[in-house]
Coordinates of C-alpha atoms in Angstrom, one line a residue:
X107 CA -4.4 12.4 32.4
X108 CA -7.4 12.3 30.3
X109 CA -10.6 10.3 31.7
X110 CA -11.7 7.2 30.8
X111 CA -15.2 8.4 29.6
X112 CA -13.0 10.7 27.2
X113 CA -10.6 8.0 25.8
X114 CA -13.1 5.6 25.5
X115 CA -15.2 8.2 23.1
X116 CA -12.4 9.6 21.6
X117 CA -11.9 5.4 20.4
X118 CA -15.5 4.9 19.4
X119 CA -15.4 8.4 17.6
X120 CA -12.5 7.2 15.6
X121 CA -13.9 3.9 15.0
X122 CA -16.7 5.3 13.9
X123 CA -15.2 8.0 10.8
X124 CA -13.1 4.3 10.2
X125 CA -16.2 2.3 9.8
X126 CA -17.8 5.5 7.3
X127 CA -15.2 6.1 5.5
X128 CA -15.2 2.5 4.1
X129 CA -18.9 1.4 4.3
X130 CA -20.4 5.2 2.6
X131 CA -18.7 4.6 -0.5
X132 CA -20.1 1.3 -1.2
X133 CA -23.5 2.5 -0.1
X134 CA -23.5 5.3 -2.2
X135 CA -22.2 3.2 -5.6
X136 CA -24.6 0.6 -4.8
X137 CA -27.5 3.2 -5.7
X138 CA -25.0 5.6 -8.3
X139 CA -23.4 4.5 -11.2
X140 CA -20.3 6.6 -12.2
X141 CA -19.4 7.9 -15.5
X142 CA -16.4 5.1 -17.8
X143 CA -13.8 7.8 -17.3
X144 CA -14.2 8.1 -13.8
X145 CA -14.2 4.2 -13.4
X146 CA -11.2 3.7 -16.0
X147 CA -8.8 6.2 -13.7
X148 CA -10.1 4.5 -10.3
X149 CA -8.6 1.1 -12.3
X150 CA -4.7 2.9 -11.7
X151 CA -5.5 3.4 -7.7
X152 CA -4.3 0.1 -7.0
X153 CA -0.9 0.3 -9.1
X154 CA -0.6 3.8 -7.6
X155 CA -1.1 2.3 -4.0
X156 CA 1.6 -0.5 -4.6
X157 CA 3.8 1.8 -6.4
X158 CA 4.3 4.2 -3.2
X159 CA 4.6 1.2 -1.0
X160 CA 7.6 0.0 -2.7
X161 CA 9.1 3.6 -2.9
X162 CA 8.9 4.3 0.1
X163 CA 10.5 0.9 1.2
X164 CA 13.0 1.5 -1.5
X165 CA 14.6 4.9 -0.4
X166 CA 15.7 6.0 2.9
X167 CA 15.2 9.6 3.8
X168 CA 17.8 11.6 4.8
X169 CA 16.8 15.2 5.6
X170 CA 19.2 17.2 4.1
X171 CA 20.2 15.0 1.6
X172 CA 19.5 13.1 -1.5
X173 CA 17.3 10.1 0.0
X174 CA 19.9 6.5 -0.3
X175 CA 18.8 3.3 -1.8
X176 CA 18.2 0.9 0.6
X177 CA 20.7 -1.9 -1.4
X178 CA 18.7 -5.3 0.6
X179 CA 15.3 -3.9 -0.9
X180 CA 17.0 -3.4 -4.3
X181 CA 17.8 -6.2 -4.6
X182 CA 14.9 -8.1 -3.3
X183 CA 13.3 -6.0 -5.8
X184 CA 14.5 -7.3 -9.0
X185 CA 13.5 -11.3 -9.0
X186 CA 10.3 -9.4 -7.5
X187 CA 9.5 -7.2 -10.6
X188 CA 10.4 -9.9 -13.1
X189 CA 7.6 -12.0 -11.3
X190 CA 5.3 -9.4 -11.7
X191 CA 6.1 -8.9 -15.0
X192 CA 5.4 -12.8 -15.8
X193 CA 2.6 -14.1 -13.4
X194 CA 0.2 -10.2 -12.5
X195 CA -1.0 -12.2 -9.5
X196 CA -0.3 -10.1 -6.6
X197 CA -0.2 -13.1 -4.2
X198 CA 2.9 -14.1 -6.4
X199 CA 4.5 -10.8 -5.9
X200 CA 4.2 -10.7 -2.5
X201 CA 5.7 -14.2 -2.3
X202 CA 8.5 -13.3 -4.7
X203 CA 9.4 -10.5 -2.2
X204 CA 9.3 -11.9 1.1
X205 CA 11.3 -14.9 -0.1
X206 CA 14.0 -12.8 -2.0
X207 CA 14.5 -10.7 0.7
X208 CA 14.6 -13.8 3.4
X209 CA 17.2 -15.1 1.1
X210 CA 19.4 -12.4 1.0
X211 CA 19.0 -12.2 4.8
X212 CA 19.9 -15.7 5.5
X213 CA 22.7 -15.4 2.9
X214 CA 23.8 -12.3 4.9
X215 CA 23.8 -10.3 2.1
X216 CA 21.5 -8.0 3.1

């Protein structure tokens, strides 16, 4: 069993790279400007990021195998991408998608 005195720095250490790794970049932008390119394919980090989540939430893996659609997330998808497509407010989307999904859950569909 490790120590205290080593858990509690191993927590602060890891706060610490936590707390940098978000606070550095804004410090250095703040006194940097970055070239239109660079700026144009950060703009795609947060469809990327959203993209993955709903991937990965969409397929189960199965090692071995082909990965298998997860049919209640399909289908929670759809009325989800069709708000998208209408409102691009991503407080809608998430809406869209927890409420699809509850309904399919209370409808025992899914």
């Amino acid at each position: 069993m490790p120590s205290s005195n080593v858990v509690l720095l191993t927590i602060a250490g890891c706060g610490l790279v936590t707390w940098l790794s978000r606070i550095l970049p804004l410090v250095l932008l703040k006194h940097f400007t970055l070239p239109k390119p660079v700026i144009e394919y950060l703009a795609f980090v947060p469809i990327v990021i959203m993209a993955t989540l709903w991937f990965s939430s969409l397929f189960t893996a199965n090692p071995g195998h082909l990965p298998q659609l997860n049919l209640d997330y399909a289908l929670a998808s759809l009325p989800t991408v069709v708000a998208a497509v209408i409102s691009k407010s991503l407080l809608v989307i998430v809406a869209v998608g927890i409420i699809s999904l509850a309904g399919l859950r209370i409808l025992g569909i899914a």
